[in-house]
Each structure stands twice: as structure tokens, then as C-alpha cells.
GROMACS .gro file of C-alpha atoms in nm:
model
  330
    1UNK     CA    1   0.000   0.000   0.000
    2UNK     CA    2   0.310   0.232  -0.008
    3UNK     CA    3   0.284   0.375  -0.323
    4UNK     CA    4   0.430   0.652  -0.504
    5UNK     CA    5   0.283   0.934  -0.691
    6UNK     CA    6   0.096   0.774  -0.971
    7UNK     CA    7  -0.002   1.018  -1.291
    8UNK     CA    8  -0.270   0.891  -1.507
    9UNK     CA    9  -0.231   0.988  -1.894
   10UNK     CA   10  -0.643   1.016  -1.918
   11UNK     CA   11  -0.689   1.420  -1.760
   12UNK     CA   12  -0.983   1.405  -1.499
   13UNK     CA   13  -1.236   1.602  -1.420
   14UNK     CA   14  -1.195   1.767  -1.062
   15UNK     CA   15  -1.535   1.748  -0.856
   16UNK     CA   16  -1.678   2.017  -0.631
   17UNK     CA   17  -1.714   1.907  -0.304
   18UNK     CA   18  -1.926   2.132  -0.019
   19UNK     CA   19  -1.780   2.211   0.273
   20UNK     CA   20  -1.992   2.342   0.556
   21UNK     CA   21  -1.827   2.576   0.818
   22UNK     CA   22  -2.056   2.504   1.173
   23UNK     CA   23  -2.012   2.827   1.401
   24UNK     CA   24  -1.728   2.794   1.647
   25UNK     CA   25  -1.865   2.758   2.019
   26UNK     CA   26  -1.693   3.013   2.290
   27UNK     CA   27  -1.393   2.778   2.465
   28UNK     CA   28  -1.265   2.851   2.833
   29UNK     CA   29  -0.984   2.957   2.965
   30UNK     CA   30  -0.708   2.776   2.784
   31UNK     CA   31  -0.493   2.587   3.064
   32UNK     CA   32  -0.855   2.448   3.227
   33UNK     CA   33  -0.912   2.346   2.820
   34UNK     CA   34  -0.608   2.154   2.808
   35UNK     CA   35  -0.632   1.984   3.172
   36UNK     CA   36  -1.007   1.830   3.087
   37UNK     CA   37  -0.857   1.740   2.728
   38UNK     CA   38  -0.582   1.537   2.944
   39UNK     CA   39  -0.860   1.418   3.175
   40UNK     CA   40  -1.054   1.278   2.918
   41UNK     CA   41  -0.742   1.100   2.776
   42UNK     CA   42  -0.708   0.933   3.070
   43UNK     CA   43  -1.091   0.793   3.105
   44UNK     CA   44  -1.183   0.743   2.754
   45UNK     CA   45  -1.287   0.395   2.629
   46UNK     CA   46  -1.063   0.527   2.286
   47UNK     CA   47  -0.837   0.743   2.465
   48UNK     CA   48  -0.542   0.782   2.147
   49UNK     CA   49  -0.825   0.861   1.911
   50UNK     CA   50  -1.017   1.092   2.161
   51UNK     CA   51  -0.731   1.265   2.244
   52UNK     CA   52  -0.540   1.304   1.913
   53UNK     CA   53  -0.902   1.481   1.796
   54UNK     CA   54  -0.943   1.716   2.044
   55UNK     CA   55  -0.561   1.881   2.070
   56UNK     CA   56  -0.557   1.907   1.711
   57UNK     CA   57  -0.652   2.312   1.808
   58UNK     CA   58  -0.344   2.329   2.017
   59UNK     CA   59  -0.103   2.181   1.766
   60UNK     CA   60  -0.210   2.453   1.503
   61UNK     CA   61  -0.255   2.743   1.764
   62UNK     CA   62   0.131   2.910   1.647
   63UNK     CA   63   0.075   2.886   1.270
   64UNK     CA   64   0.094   3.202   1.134
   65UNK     CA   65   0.079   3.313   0.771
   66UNK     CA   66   0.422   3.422   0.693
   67UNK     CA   67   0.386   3.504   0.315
   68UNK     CA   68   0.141   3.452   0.038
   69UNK     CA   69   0.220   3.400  -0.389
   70UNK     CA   70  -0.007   3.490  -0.618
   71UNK     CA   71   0.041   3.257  -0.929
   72UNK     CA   72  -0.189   3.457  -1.161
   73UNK     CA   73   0.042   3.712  -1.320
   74UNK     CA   74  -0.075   3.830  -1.664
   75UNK     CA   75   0.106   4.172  -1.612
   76UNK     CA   76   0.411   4.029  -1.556
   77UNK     CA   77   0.404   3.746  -1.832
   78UNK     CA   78   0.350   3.760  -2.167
   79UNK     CA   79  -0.011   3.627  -2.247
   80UNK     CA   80   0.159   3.508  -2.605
   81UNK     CA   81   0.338   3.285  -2.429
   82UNK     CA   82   0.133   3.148  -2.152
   83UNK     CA   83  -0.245   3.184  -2.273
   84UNK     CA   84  -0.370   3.015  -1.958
   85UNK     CA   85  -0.288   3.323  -1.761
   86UNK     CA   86  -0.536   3.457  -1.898
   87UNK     CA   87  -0.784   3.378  -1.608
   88UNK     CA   88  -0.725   3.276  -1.234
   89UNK     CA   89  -0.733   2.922  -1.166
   90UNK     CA   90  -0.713   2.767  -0.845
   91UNK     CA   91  -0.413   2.576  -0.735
   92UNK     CA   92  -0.428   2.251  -0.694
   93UNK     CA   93  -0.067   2.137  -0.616
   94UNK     CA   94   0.239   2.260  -0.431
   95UNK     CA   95   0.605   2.132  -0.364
   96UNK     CA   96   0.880   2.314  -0.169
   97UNK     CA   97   1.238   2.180  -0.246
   98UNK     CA   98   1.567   2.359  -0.092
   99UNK     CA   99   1.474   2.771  -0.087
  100UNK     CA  100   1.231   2.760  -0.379
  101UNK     CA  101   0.809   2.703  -0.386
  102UNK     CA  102   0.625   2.539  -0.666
  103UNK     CA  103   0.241   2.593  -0.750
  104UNK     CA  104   0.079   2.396  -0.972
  105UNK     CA  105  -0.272   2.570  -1.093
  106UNK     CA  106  -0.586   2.350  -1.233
  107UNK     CA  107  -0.540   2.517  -1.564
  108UNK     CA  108  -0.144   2.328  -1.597
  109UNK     CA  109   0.056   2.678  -1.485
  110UNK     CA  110   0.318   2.596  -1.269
  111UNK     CA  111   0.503   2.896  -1.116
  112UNK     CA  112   0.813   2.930  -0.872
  113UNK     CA  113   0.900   3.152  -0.614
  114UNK     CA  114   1.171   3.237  -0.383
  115UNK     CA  115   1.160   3.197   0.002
  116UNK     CA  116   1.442   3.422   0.026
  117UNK     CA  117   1.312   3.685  -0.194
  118UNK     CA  118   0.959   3.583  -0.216
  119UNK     CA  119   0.920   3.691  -0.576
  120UNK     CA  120   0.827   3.513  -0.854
  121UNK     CA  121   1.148   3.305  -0.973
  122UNK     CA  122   0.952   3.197  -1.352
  123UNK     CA  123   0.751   2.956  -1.486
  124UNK     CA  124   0.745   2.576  -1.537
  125UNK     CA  125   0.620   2.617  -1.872
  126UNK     CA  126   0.846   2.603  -2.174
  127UNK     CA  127   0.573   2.614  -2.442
  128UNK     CA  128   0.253   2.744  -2.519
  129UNK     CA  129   0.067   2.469  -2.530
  130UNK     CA  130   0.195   2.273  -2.206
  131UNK     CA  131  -0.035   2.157  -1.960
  132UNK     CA  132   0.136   2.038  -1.664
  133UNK     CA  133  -0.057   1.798  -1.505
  134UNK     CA  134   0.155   1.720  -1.193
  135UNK     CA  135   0.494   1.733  -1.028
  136UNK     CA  136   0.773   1.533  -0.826
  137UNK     CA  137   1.047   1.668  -0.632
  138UNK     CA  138   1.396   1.410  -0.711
  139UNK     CA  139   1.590   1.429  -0.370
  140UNK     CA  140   1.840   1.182  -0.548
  141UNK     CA  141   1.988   1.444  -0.802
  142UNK     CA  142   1.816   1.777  -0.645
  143UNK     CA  143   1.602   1.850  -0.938
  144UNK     CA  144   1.187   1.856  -1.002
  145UNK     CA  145   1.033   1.617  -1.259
  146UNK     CA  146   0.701   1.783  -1.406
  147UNK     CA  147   0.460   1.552  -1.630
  148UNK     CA  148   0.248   1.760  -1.888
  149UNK     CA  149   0.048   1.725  -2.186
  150UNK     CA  150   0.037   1.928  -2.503
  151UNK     CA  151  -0.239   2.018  -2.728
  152UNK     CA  152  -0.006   1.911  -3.031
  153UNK     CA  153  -0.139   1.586  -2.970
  154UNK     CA  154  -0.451   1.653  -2.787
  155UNK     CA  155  -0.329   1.619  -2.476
  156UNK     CA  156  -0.334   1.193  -2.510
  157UNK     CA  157   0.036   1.129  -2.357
  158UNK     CA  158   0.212   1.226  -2.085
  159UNK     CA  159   0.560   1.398  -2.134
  160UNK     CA  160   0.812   1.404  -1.829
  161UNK     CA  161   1.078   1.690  -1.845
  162UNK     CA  162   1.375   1.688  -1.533
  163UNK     CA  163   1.510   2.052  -1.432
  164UNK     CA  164   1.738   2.081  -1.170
  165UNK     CA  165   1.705   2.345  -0.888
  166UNK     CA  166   1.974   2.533  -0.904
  167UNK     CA  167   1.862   2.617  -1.286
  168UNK     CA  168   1.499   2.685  -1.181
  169UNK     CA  169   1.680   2.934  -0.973
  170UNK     CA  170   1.857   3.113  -1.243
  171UNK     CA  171   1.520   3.092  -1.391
  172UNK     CA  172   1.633   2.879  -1.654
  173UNK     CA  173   1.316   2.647  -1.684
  174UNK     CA  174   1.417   2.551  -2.031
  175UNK     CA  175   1.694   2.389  -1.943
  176UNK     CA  176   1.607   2.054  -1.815
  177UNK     CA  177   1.568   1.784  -2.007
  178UNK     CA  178   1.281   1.516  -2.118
  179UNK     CA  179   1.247   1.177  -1.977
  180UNK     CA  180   1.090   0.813  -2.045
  181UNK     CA  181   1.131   0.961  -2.484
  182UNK     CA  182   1.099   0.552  -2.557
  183UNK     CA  183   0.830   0.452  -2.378
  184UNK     CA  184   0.409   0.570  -2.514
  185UNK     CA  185   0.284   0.720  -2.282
  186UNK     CA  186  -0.082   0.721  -2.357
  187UNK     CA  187  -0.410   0.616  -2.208
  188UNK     CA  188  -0.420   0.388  -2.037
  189UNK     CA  189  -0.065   0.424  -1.970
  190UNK     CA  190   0.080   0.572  -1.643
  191UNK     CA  191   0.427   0.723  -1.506
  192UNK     CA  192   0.428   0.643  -1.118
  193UNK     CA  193   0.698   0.797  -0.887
  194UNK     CA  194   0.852   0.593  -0.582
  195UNK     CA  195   1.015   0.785  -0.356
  196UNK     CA  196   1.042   0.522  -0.074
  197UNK     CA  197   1.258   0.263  -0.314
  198UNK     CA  198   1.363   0.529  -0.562
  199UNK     CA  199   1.237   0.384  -0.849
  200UNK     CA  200   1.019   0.512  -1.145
  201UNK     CA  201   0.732   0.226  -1.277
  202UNK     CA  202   0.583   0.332  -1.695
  203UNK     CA  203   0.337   0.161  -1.827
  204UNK     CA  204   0.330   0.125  -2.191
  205UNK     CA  205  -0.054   0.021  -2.306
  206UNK     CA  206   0.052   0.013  -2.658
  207UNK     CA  207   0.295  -0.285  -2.594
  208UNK     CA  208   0.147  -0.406  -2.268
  209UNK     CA  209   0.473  -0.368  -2.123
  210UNK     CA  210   0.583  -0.258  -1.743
  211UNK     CA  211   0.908  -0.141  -1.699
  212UNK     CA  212   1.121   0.016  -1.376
  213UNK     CA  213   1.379   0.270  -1.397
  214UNK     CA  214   1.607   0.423  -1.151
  215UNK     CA  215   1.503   0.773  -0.949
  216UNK     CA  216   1.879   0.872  -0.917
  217UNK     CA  217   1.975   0.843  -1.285
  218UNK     CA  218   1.674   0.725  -1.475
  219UNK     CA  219   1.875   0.430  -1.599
  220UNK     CA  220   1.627   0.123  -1.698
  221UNK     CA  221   1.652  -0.188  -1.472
  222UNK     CA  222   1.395  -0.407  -1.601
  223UNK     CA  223   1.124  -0.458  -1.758
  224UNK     CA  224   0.773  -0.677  -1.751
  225UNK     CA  225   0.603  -0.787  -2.040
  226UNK     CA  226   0.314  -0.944  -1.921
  227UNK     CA  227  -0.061  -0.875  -2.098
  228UNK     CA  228  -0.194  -1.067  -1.837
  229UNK     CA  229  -0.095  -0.835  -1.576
  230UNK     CA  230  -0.363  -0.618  -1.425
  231UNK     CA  231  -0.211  -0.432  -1.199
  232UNK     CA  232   0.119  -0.354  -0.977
  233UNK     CA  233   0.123  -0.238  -0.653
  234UNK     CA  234   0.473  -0.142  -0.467
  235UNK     CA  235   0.556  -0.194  -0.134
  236UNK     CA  236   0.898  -0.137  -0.010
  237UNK     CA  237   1.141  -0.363  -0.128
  238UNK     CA  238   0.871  -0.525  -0.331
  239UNK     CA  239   0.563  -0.569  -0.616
  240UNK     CA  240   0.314  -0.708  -0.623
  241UNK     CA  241   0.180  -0.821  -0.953
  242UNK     CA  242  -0.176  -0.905  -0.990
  243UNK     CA  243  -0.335  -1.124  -1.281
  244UNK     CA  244  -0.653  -1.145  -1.433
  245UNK     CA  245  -0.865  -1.336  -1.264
  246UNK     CA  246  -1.000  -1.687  -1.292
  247UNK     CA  247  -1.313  -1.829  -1.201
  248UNK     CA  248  -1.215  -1.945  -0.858
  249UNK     CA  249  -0.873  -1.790  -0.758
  250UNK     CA  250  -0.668  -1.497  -0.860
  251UNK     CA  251  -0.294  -1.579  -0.984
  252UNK     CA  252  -0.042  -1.331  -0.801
  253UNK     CA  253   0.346  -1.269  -0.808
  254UNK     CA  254   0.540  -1.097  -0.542
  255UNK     CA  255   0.924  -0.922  -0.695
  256UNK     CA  256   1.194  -0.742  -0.620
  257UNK     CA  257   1.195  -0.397  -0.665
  258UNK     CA  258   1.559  -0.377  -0.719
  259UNK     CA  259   1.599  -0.641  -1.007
  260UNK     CA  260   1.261  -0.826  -1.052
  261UNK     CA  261   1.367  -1.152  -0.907
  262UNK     CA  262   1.054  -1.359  -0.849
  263UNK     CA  263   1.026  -1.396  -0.501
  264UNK     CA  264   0.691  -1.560  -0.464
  265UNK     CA  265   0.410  -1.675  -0.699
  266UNK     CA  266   0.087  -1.803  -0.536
  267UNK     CA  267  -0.269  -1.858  -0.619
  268UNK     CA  268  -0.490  -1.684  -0.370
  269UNK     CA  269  -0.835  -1.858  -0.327
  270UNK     CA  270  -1.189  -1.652  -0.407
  271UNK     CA  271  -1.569  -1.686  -0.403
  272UNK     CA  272  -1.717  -1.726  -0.732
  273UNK     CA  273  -1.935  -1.507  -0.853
  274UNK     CA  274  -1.837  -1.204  -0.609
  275UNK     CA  275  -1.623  -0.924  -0.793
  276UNK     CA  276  -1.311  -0.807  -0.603
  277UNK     CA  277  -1.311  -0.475  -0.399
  278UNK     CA  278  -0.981  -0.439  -0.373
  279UNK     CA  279  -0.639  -0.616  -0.323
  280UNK     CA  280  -0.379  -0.399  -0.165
  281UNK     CA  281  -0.037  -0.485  -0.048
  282UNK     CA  282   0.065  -0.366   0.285
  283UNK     CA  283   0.431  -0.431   0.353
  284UNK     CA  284   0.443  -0.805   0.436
  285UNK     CA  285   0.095  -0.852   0.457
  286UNK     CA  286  -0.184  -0.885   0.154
  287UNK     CA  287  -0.540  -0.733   0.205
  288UNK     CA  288  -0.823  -0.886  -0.031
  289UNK     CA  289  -1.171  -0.788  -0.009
  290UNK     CA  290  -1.469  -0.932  -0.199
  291UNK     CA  291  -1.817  -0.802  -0.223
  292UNK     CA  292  -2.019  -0.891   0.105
  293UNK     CA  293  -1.742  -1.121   0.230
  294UNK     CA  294  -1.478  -1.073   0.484
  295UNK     CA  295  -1.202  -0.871   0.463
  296UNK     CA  296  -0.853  -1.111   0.474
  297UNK     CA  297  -0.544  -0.997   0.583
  298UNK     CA  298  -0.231  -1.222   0.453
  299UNK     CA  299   0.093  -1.265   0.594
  300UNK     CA  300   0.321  -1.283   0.215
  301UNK     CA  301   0.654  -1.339   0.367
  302UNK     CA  302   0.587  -1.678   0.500
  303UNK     CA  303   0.258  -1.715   0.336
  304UNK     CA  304   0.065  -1.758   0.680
  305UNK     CA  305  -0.342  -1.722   0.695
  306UNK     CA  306  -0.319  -1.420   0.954
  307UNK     CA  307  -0.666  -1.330   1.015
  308UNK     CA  308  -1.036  -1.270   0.829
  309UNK     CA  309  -1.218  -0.947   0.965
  310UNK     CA  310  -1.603  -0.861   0.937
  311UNK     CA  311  -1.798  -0.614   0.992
  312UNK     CA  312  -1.982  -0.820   1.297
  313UNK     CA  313  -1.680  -0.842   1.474
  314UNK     CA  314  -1.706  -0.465   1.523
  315UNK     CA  315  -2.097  -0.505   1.651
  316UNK     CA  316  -1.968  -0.779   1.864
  317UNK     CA  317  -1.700  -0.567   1.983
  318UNK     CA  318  -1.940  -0.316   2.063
  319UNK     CA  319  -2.179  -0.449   2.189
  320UNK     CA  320  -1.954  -0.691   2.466
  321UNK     CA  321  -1.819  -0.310   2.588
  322UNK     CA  322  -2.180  -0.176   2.616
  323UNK     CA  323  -2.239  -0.465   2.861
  324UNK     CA  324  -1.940  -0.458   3.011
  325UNK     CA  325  -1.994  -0.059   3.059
  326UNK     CA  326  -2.354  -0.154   3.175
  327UNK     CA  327  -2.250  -0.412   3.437
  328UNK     CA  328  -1.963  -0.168   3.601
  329UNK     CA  329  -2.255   0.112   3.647
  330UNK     CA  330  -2.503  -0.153   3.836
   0.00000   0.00000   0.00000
């Protein structure tokens, strides 16, 4: 279930959600606050929980806005250039990296600005018609990876572009250079960025084929060619490669991230007739879920049945504290 920053070459539609701001109730004094917040720790049936909640006021009590960046800046820019400054679009993405902030807007602006200065360094941009879609900070080599799309080819494949920092700085955004040129990066297809292993995973749907670079150079290590495969999900130190399914079990491989050496390759047992929820890979352990069945939670390393979890085992829970709670009071 660790896993990286995974950009989709299909562009999304963003959602609206409503948010609802309920009127703040008058607090007392805040040392009494804080000494019935540790009292209730102490005597609640889910004390971590209860607790964690109800300082969360006191943890962001010192923030303080320090400075603010404004990414729209058709005054400053020339509209030629960068059409989508044309209007204000709301930012949906930011990454700080050594003394320098990145904003990423909805409409695929990305702009930079100093922390030393705070003034607008330049923009991501390096052509009209780039839409960047989404970006990654490389710790390995100190430089920022931005995926974008172009209306040259309506915006179907994904393009990744490396700049390092200390160029951004100069404002030199033209300067980096492009990324994954071999592989087709188109829909279905996927770039997904893995900072815990430092690895890079492409997926090629024109070929069907998977392949894993390095973060620190972007060397190729391997590669998977597989059109059985249905999905990969990256743990650290490991994959986990799922197949399409069969009538009564689903065929799965477990890898090594570093080289791709099978490590395991197991059958895991379903209902037939039920779709699959999900199947997620959680370090060592393997989480399947099926429609109206019980969740089960795999141990992978040794391949040991650890435990099946339902949704009546939290009534049961429940309900044995309610009657517990009920017998201390008589």
C-alpha cells in the first residue's frame, strides 16, 4: 500500500465538493481546556483517538501566515506565451524543495517563487501549449520532474521533463531535459513515482509492457512484459503483480523492486461469482476484499493465513463493551 505518486495519462475532471463551516462555540480559559482534554485521555474507552481529535486546536494554535504567492500574473508574463494566464485558476498542487516554492494551478501553470526573496522566480512552462498535469520533487539528483500534456497531440500522452534546482533558480526552466522519450505514454498508460525505493514504474498500453527505472539516474533496470498483468502495486522492497482473474482464484506474483527476481508466486483462493473490492499490499501482509465477504489480511513473507475481519466483529465488539460498561454502572 506504499505507493508513489501515480499520474494517469487520461486528464480528470476535478469534482466540487461542499464544505460546511458550523459556528465555532466560545472555549474557556485555555490551561482548564487543556487539563479536561488530558482528563478525558485518561478515562476514555478510545483514549489515542479521543485525544489526538481534540488537541488538534493546540497543535495549530502558532501557525501564522508568513507570506502569500499569487500565481496569476498576466502583467508580468506575456499572455503570447502562456495563454492560460489569462484567467485565475485555483491551485491545486504545491512542492517546496531547498529555498524555492512550486504551484501547480488547475489550468497546468506551474510557477516558482523564492523563500528568500519571495518573488516570482519563472515559470514551469516552456511552451505554449503545455499543460502540466503534476509534479515530483527528485531528492536523489536535487532536481523537479514535471509531467504535462500538449495540445499538439490533444493532450493523449504524458511527457516528463527533469530541471534541476539550481537552474529553476537562475530561472532557466528551459533547461532541463525530457524523460521516459521511448516509452508511449498514452491512455491507459501511467508514469508512477517511488520515492520510498527510488524507483520510477511506466506503463506502456501500446505494448502491454511494465518497466522500472532508476530515481537517481533514470537508468532502466527491467522490464515486464506481461498482458496478463492487471495491476502492480509497490511496497517497499517489493511488487506485487496481480493477474486477471479466474473463475475461482486470482494468480499473483510478489518481486523485487531492485531487479525483478521472483520472489513468490501463489494462487490466492476466491468466491465465485463475487467481484473483487480491492487487493492492496501492505508491507508483508496482503489485504483482499470481496463483495459482502470478509475482509482477509495475509501474511506474504511466510505465506501464513493471519486473520479474516467482518464487519460483525465490530458489533460484537461493541456491543460486549456496552455490557461490560452496563454491568460496572449496576
Amino acid at each position: 500500500m506504499m505507493e508513489g505518486r501515480r499520474i494517469i495519462a487520461n486528464p480528470r475532471p476535478c469534482s466540487g465538493s461542499r464544505r460546511v463551516i458550523a459556528k465555532k462555540r466560545s472555549r474557556p480559559d485555555g490551561f482548564v481546556n487543556s487539563v479536561k482534554k488530558l482528563q478525558r485521555r485518561e478515562i476514555s474507552s478510545r483514549m489515542d483517538r479521543a485525544f489526538s481529535i481534540s488537541t488538534a486546536q493546540e497543535r495549530f494554535r502558532n501557525m501564522r501566515l508568513v507570506e502569500q504567492y499569487d500565481t496569476h500574473d498576466p502583467k508580468g508574463y506575456c499572455l503570447v506565451s502562456l495563454p492560460n494566464l489569462l484567467k485565475r485558476s485555483k491551485v491545486i498542487e504545491i512542492v517546496a524543495a531547498r529555498d524555492i516554492v512550486f504551484a501547480l494551478t488547475l489550468s497546468g501553470v506551474c510557477a516558482s517563487f523564492s523563500r528568500e526573496t519571495n518573488k516570482k522566480v519563472c515559470f514551469l512552462n516552456v511552451s505554449p501549449d503545455e499543460v502540466i498535469r503534476s509534479l515530483f520533487y527528485n531528492k536523489n539528483n536535487d532536481s523537479l520532474i514535471t509531467v504535462s500534456v500538449y495540445a499538439s497531440d490533444n493532450y493523449s500522452s504524458l511527457k516528463c521533463r527533469s530541471t534541476r534546482i539550481e537552474y529553476i533558480l537562475r530561472g532557466q526552466a528551459d533547461a532541463g531535459f525530457p524523460l521516459f522519450e521511448s516509452e508511449s505514454l498514452k491512455w491507459p498508460g501511467f508514469v508512477e513515482f517511488d520515492d520510498v525505493n527510488g524507483k520510477v514504474l511506466t506503463y506502456s498500453a501500446q505494448d502491454s509492457v511494465y518497466k522500472v527505472f532508476d530515481l537517481k539516474n533514470y537508468a532502466l533496470l527491467y522490464s515486464i512484459s506481461d498482458k496478463n498483468v492487471q495491476e502492480i502495486k509497490i511496497s517497499p522492497g517489493i511488487m506485487l503483480l496481480i493477474f486477471k482473474r479466474a473463475a475461482s482464484h486470482v494468480p499473483l506474483k510478489i518481486l523485487s523492486i531492485e531487479d525483478g527476481t521472483l520472489l513468490k508466486s501463489f494462487h490466492h483462493l476466491l468466491h465465485r461469482n463475487k467481484k473483487v473490492d480491492f487487493i492492496e499490499q501492505f508491507n508483508e501482509k496482503l489485504l483482499v476484499k470481496q463483495e459482502n465477504e470478509n475482509l482477509q489480511i495475509l501474511d506474504v513473507s511466510g505465506f501464513v493465513f493471519v486473520v479474516q475481519a467482518a464487519l460483525y466483529i465490530c458489533v460484537f465488539m461493541f456491543l460486549i463493551e456496552f455490557y461490560v460498561l452496563k454491568g460496572s454502572k449496576c
